Structures are given as structure tokens and as C-alpha cells.
JSON list of C-alpha atoms in Angstrom, two decimals:
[
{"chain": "A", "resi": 26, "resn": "UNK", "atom": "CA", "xyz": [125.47, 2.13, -30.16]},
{"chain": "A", "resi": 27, "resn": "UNK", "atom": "CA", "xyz": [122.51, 3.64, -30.23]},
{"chain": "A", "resi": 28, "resn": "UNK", "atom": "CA", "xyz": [118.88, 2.29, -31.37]},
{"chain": "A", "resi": 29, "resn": "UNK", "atom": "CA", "xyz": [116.51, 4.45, -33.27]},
{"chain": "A", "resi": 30, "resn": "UNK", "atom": "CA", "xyz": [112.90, 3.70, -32.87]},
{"chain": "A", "resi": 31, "resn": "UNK", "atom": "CA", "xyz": [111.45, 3.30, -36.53]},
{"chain": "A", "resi": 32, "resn": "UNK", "atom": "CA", "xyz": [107.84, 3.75, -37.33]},
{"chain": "A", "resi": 33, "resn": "UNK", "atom": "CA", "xyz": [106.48, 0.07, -37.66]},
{"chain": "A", "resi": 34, "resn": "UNK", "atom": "CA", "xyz": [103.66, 0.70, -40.12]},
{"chain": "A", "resi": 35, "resn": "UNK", "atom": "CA", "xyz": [105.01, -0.11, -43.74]},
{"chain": "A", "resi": 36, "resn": "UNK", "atom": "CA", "xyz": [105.37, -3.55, -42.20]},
{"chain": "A", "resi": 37, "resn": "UNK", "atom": "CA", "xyz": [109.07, -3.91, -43.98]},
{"chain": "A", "resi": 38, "resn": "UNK", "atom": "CA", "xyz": [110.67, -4.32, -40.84]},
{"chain": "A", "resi": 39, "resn": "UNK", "atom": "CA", "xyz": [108.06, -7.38, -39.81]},
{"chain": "A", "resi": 40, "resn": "UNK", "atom": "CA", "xyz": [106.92, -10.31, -40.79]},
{"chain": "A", "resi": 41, "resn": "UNK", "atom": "CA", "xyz": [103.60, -10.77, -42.10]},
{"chain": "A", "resi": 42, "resn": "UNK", "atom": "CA", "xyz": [101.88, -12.05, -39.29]},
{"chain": "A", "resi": 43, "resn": "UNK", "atom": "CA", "xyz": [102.90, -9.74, -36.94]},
{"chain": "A", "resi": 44, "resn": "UNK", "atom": "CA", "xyz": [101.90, -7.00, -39.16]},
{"chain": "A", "resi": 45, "resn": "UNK", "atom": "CA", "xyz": [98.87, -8.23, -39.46]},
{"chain": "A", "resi": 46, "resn": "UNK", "atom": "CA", "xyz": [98.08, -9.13, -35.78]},
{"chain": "A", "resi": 47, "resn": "UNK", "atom": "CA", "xyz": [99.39, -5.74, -34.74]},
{"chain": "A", "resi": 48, "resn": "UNK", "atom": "CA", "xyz": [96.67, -4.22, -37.56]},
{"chain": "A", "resi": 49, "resn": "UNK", "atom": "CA", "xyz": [93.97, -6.23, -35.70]},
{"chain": "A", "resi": 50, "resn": "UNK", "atom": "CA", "xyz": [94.78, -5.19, -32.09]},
{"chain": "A", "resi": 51, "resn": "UNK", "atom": "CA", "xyz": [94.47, -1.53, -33.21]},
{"chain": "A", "resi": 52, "resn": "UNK", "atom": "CA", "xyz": [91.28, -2.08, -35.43]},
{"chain": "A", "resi": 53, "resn": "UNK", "atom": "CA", "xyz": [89.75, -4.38, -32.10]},
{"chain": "A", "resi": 54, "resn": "UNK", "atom": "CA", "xyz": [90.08, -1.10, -30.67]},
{"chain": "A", "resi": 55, "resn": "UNK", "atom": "CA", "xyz": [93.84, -1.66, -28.80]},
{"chain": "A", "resi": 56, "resn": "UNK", "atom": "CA", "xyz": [95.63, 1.87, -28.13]},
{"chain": "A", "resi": 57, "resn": "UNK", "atom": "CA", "xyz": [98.40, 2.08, -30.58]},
{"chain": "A", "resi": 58, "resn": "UNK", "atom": "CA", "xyz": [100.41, 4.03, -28.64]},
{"chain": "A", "resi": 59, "resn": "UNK", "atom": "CA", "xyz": [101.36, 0.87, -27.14]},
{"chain": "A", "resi": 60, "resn": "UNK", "atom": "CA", "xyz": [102.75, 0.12, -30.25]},
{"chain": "A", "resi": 61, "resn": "UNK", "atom": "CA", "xyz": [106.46, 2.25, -30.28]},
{"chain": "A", "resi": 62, "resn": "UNK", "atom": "CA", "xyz": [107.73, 1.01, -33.85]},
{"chain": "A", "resi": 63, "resn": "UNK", "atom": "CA", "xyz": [110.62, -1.42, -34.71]},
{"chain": "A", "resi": 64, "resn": "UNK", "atom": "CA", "xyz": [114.35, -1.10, -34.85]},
{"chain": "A", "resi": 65, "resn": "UNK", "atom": "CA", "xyz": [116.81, -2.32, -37.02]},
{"chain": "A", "resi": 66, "resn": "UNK", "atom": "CA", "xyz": [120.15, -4.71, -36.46]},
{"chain": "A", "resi": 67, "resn": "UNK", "atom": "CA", "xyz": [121.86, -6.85, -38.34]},
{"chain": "A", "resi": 68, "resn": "UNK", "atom": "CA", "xyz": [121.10, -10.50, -38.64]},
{"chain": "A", "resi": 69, "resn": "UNK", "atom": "CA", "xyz": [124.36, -11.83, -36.62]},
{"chain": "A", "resi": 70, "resn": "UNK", "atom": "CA", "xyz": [123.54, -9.16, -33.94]},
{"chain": "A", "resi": 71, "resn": "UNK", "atom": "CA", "xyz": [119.77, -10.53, -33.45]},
{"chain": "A", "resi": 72, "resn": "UNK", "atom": "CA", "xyz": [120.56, -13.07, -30.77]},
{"chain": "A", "resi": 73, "resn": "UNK", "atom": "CA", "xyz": [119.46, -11.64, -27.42]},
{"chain": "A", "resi": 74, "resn": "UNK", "atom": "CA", "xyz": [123.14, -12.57, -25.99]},
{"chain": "A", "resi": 75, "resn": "UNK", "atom": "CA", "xyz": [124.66, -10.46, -28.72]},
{"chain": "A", "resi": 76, "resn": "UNK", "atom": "CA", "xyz": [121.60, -8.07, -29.12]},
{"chain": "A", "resi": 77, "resn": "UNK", "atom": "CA", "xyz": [121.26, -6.64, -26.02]},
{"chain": "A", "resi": 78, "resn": "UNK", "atom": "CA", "xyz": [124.85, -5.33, -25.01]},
{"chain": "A", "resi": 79, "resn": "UNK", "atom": "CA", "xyz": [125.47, -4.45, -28.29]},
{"chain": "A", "resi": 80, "resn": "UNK", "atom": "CA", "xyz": [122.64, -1.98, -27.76]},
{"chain": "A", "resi": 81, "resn": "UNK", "atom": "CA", "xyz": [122.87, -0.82, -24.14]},
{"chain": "A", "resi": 82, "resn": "UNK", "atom": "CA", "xyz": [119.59, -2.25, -23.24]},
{"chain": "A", "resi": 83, "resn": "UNK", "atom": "CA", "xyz": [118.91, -4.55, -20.09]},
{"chain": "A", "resi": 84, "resn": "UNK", "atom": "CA", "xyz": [117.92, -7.93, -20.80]},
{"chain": "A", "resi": 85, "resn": "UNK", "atom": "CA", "xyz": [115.04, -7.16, -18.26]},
{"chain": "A", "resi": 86, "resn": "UNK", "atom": "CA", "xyz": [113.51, -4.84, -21.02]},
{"chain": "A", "resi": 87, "resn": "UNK", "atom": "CA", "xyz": [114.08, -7.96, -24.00]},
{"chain": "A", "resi": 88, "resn": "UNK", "atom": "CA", "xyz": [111.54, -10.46, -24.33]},
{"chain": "A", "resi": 89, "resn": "UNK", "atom": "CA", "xyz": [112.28, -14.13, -25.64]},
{"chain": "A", "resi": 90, "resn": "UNK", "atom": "CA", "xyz": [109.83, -16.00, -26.70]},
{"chain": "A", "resi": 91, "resn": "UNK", "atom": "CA", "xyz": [109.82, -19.91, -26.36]},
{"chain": "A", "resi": 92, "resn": "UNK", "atom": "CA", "xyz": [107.54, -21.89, -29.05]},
{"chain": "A", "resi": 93, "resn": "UNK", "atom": "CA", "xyz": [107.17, -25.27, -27.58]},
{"chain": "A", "resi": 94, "resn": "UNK", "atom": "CA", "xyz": [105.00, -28.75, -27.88]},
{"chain": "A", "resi": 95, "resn": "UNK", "atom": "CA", "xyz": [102.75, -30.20, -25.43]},
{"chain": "A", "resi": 96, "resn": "UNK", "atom": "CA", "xyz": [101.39, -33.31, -24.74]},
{"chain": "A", "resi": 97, "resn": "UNK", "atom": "CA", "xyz": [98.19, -34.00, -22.43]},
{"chain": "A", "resi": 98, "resn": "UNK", "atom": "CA", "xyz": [99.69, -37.79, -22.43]},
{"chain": "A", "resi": 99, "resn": "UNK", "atom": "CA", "xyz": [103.08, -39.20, -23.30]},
{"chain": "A", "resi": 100, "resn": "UNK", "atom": "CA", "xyz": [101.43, -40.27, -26.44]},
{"chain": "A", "resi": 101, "resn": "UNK", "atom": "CA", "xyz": [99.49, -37.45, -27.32]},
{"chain": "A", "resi": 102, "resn": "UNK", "atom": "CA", "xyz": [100.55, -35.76, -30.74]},
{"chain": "A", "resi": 103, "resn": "UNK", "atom": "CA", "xyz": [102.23, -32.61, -29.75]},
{"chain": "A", "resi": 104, "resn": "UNK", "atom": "CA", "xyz": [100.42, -29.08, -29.80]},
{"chain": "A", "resi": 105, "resn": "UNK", "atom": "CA", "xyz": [102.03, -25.66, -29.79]},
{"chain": "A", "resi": 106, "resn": "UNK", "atom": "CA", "xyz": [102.30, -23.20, -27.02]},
{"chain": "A", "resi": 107, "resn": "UNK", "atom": "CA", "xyz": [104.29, -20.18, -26.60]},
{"chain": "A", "resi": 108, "resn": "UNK", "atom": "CA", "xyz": [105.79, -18.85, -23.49]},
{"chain": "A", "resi": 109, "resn": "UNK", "atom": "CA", "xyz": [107.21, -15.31, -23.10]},
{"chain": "A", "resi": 110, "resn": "UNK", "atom": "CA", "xyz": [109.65, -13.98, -20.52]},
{"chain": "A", "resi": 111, "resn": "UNK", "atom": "CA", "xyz": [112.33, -11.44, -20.14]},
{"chain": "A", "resi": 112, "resn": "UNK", "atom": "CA", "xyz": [115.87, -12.47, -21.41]},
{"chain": "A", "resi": 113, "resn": "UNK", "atom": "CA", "xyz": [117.21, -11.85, -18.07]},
{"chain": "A", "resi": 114, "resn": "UNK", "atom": "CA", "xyz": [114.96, -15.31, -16.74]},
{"chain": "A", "resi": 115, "resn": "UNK", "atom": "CA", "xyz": [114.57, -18.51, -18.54]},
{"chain": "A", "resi": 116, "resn": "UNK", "atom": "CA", "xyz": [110.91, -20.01, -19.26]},
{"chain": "A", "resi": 117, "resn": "UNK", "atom": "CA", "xyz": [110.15, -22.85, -16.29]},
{"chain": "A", "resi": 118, "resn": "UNK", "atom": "CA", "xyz": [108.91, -25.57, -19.18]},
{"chain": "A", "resi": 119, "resn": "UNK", "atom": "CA", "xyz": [109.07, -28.40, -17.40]},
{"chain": "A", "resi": 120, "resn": "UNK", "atom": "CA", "xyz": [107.66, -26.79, -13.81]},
{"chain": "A", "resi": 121, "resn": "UNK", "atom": "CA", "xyz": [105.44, -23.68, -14.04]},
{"chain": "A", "resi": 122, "resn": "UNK", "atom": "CA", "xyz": [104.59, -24.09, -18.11]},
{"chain": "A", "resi": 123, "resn": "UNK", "atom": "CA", "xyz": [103.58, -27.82, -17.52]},
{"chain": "A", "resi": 124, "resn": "UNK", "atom": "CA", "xyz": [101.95, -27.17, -14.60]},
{"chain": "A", "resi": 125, "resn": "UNK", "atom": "CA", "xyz": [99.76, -23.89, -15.83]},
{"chain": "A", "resi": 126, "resn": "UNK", "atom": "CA", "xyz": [99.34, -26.05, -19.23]},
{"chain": "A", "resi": 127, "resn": "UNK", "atom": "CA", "xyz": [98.07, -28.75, -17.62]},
{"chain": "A", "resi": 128, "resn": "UNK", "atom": "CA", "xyz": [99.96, -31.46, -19.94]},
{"chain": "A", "resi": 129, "resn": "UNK", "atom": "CA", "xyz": [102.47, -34.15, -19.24]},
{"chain": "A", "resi": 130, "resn": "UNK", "atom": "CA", "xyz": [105.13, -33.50, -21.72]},
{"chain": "A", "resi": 131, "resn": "UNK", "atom": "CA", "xyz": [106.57, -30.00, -22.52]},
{"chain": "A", "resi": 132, "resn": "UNK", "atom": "CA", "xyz": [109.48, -29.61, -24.87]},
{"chain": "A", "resi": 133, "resn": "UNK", "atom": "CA", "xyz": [111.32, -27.45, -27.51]},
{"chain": "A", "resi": 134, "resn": "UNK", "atom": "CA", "xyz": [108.97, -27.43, -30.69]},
{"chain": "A", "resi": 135, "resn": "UNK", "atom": "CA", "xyz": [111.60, -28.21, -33.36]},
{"chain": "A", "resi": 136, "resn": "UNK", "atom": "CA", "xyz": [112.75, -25.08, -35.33]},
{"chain": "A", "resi": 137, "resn": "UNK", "atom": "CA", "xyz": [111.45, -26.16, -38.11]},
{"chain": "A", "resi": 138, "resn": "UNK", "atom": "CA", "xyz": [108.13, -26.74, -37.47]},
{"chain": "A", "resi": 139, "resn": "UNK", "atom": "CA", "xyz": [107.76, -23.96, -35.66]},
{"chain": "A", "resi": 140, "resn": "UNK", "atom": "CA", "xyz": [109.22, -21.58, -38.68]},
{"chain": "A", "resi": 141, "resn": "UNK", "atom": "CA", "xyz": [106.42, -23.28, -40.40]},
{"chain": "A", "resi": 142, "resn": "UNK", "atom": "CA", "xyz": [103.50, -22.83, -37.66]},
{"chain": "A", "resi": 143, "resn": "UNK", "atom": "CA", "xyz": [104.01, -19.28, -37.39]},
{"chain": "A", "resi": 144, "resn": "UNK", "atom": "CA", "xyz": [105.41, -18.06, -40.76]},
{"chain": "A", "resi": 145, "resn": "UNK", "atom": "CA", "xyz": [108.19, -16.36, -38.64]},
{"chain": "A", "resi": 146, "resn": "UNK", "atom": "CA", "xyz": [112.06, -16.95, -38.82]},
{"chain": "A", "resi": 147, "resn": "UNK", "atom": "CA", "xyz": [113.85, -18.79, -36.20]},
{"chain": "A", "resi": 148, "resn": "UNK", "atom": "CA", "xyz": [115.44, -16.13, -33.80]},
{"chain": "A", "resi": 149, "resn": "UNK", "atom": "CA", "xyz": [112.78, -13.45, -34.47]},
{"chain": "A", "resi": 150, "resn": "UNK", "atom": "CA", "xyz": [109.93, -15.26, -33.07]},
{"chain": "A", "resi": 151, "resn": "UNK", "atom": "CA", "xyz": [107.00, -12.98, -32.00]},
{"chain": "A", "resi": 152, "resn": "UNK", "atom": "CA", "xyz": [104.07, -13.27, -29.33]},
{"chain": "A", "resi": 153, "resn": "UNK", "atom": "CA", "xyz": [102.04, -11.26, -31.49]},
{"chain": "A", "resi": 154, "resn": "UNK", "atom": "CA", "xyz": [101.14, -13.06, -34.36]},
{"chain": "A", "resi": 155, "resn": "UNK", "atom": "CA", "xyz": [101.46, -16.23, -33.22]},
{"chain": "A", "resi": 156, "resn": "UNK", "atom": "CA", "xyz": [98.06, -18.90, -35.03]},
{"chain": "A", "resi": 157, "resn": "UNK", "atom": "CA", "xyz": [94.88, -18.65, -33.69]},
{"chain": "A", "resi": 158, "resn": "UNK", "atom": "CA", "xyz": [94.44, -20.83, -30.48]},
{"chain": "A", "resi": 159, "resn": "UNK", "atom": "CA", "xyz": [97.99, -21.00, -29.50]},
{"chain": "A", "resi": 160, "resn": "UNK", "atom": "CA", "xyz": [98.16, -20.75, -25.80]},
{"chain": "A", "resi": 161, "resn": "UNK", "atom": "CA", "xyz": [100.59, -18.15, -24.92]},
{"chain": "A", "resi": 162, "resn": "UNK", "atom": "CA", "xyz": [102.11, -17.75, -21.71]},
{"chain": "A", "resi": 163, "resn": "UNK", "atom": "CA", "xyz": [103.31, -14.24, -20.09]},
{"chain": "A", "resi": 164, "resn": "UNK", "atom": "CA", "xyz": [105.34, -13.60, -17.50]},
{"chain": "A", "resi": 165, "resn": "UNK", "atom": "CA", "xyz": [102.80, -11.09, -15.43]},
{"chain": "A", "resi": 166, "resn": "UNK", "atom": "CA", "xyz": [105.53, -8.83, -14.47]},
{"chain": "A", "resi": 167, "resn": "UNK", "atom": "CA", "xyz": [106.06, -8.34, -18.21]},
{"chain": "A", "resi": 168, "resn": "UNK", "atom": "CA", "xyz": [102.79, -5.88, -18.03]},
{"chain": "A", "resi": 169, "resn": "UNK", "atom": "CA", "xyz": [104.82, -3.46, -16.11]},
{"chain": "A", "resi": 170, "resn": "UNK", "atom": "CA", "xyz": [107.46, -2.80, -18.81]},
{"chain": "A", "resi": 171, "resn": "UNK", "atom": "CA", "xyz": [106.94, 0.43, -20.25]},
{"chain": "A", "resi": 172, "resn": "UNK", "atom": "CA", "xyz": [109.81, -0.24, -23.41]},
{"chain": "A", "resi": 173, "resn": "UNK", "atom": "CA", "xyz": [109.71, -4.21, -24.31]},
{"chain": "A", "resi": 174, "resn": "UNK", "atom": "CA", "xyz": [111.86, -5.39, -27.17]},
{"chain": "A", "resi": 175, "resn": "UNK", "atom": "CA", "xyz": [110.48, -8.08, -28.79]},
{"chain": "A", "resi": 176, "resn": "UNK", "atom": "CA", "xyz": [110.58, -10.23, -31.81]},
{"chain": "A", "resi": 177, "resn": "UNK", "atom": "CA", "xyz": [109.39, -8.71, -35.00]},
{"chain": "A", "resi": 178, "resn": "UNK", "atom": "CA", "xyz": [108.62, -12.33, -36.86]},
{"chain": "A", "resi": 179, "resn": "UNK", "atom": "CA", "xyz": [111.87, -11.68, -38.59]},
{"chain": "A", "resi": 180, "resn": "UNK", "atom": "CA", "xyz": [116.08, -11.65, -37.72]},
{"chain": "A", "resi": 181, "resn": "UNK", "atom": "CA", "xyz": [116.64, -8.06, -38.80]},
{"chain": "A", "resi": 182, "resn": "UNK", "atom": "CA", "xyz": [114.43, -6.29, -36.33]},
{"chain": "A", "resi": 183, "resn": "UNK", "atom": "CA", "xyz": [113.13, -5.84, -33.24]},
{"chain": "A", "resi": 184, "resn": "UNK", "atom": "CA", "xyz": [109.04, -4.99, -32.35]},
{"chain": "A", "resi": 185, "resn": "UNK", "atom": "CA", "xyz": [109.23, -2.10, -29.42]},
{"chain": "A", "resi": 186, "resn": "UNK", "atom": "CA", "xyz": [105.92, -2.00, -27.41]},
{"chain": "A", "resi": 187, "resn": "UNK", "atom": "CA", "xyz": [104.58, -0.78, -23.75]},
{"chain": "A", "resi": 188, "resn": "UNK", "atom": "CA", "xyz": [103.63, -4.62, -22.19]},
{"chain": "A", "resi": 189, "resn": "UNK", "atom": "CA", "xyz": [100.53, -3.53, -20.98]},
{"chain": "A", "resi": 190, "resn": "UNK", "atom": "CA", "xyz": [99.77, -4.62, -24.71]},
{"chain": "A", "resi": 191, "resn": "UNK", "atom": "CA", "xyz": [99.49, -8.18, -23.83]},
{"chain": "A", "resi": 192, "resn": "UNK", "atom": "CA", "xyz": [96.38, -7.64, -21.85]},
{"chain": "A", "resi": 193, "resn": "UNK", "atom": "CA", "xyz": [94.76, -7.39, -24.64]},
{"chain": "A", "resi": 194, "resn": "UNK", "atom": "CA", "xyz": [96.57, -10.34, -27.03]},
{"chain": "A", "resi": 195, "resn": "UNK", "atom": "CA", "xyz": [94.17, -12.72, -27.50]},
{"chain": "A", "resi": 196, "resn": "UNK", "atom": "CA", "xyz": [95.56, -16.40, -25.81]},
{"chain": "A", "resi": 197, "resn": "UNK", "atom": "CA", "xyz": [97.45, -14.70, -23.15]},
{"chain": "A", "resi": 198, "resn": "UNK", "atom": "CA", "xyz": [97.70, -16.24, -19.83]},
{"chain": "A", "resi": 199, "resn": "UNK", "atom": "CA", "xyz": [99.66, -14.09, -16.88]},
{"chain": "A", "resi": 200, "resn": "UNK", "atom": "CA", "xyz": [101.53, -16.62, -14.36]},
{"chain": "A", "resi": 201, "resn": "UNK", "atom": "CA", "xyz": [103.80, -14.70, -12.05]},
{"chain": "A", "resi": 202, "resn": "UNK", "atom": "CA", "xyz": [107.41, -16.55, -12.02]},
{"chain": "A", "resi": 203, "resn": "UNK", "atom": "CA", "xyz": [107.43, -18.21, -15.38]},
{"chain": "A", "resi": 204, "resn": "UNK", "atom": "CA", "xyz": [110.35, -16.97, -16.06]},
{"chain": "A", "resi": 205, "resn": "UNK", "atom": "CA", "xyz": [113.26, -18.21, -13.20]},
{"chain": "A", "resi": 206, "resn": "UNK", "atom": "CA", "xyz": [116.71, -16.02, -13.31]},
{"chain": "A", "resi": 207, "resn": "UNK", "atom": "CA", "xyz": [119.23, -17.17, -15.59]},
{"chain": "A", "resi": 208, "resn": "UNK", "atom": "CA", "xyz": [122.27, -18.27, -13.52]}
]
């Protein structure tokens, strides 16, 4: 089936702060040609596993995103973090995310809280628009994909952009292999 690439701007096809983050790259002076628009699917069909075949297009040109807690000590309270990577790899958490984080304890932030942290819906988590002083973790090879589907904050949707837009996403960190091949 194929997608059609809708004009992003109205903002009904995102949630709010992803609309508003992507408002603030381009006023910060971001090209917005890296910003292609936002497609539509149905809610069932937004799981990547579903998603992706459904539409023809490689999981190396999907992004997940992974909200998770840290801890700097086993008894730390938790802290978010984010870590994006191409649904053809899985996100390292416990190797290359710990390690680059610098923390003891890395695990799934519970859905809940991080619907709640980010004002997004579970299964359409976005990197952009994720709180202020989240660290967010990229997959550097992630730059280099000219047509990344992403989440759009909501289930219905997908957020298309070039990924030479997270150079300029406030947060980002590159680590080359963050993401390890899903088996």
C-alpha cells in the first residue's frame, strides 16, 4: 500500500509537543526542508512490526524510540533518557546506553509514566519533543538517512524527516552502534 506524505503543519496529525518542538527547530533557524510532513495509518497498523511491511518501507528507514530510567546508583530515583535507533537494531540499554550514560541501572521507563513525561501516547513516541533536559541518544548512522519515519507523539501517524535533523535537536548524543541487529 502506498504512503502519502502529508503536509505536517496544521499539527492534526501530531501531538502537541512535537508540534511545538518541530515549530522551534525551524524558528532556531533549522532548515525545514528537513521536515517532509506526516503520514497517516491506522492505530492497529502503528506498531513498527505491523507498520513497516504493511507499507513497503525497510525497517532501516523506521526509527523506534526507547524512553527509559536511569540510575547513577542502585538507589538513585530514576531519571528519563531516550534512545533512538532504526527498527531493524535494538537499543544496547544495558551495554552501550549505560555505558555512554554513565549510570548503573538502565531500564524500561514504565508506559505510564512515560505517557505522562512526554504528553505522547505509548507506541507513537517521538525524539522530537521529548522535556527539556532529557538526554537523548542517536544512533550516528541515523544522520545518513535521507527518509526517517518516526513517531509523531501520537498512534495514528508517522513524523517523516531527513536525519541530518538531529544534529540540531537539542540533547542529542551520536554513539555509533547503539543500536545492535535484531536477531
Amino acid at each position: 500500500m502506498a504512503l502519502e506524505i502529508l503536509d505536517w503543519h496544521d499539527g492534526d496529525l501530531l501531538a502537541k509537543p512535537v508540534l511545538n518542538a518541530l515549530n522551534a527547530l525551524i524558528a532556531s533557524g533549522v532548515p525545514e526542508r528537513l521536515i517532509l510532513g506526516v503520514t497517516i495509518n491506522t492505530d492497529e497498523e502503528s506498531d513498527t512490526d505491523i507498520w513497516c511491511p504493511r507499507y513497503d518501507v525497510p525497517f532501516a528507514n523506521t526509527g523506534n524510540v526507547v524512553v527509559v530510567h536511569t540510575h547513577k546508583t542502585r538507589k538513585a530515583p530514576p531519571q528519563f533518557a531516550a534512545a533512538l535507533v532504526t527498527a531493524d537494531t535494538r537499543a544496547d540499554l544495558n551495554g552501550v546506553v549505560k555505558h555512554t550514560l554513565e549510570v548503573s541501572k538502565v531500564s524500561f521507563a514504565p508506559i505510564t509514566d512515560a505517557v505522562e513525561a512526554t504528553g505522547m501516547e505509548s507506541g507513537g513516541m517521538s525524539p522530537i519533543g521529548l522535556p527539556e533536559g532529557w538526554p537523548i541518544l542517536v544512533d550516528q548512522h541515523i544522520l545518513a538517512v535521507p527518509k526517517l519515519y518516526i513517531g509523531s507523539g501520537i498512534r495514528p501517524s508517522k513524523l517523516v524527516v531527513d536525519g541530518a535533523i538531529f544534529a540540531d535537536l537539542p540533547g542529542v548524543t551520536f554513539v555509533a552502534g547503539l543500536g545492535k541487529p535484531r536477531l
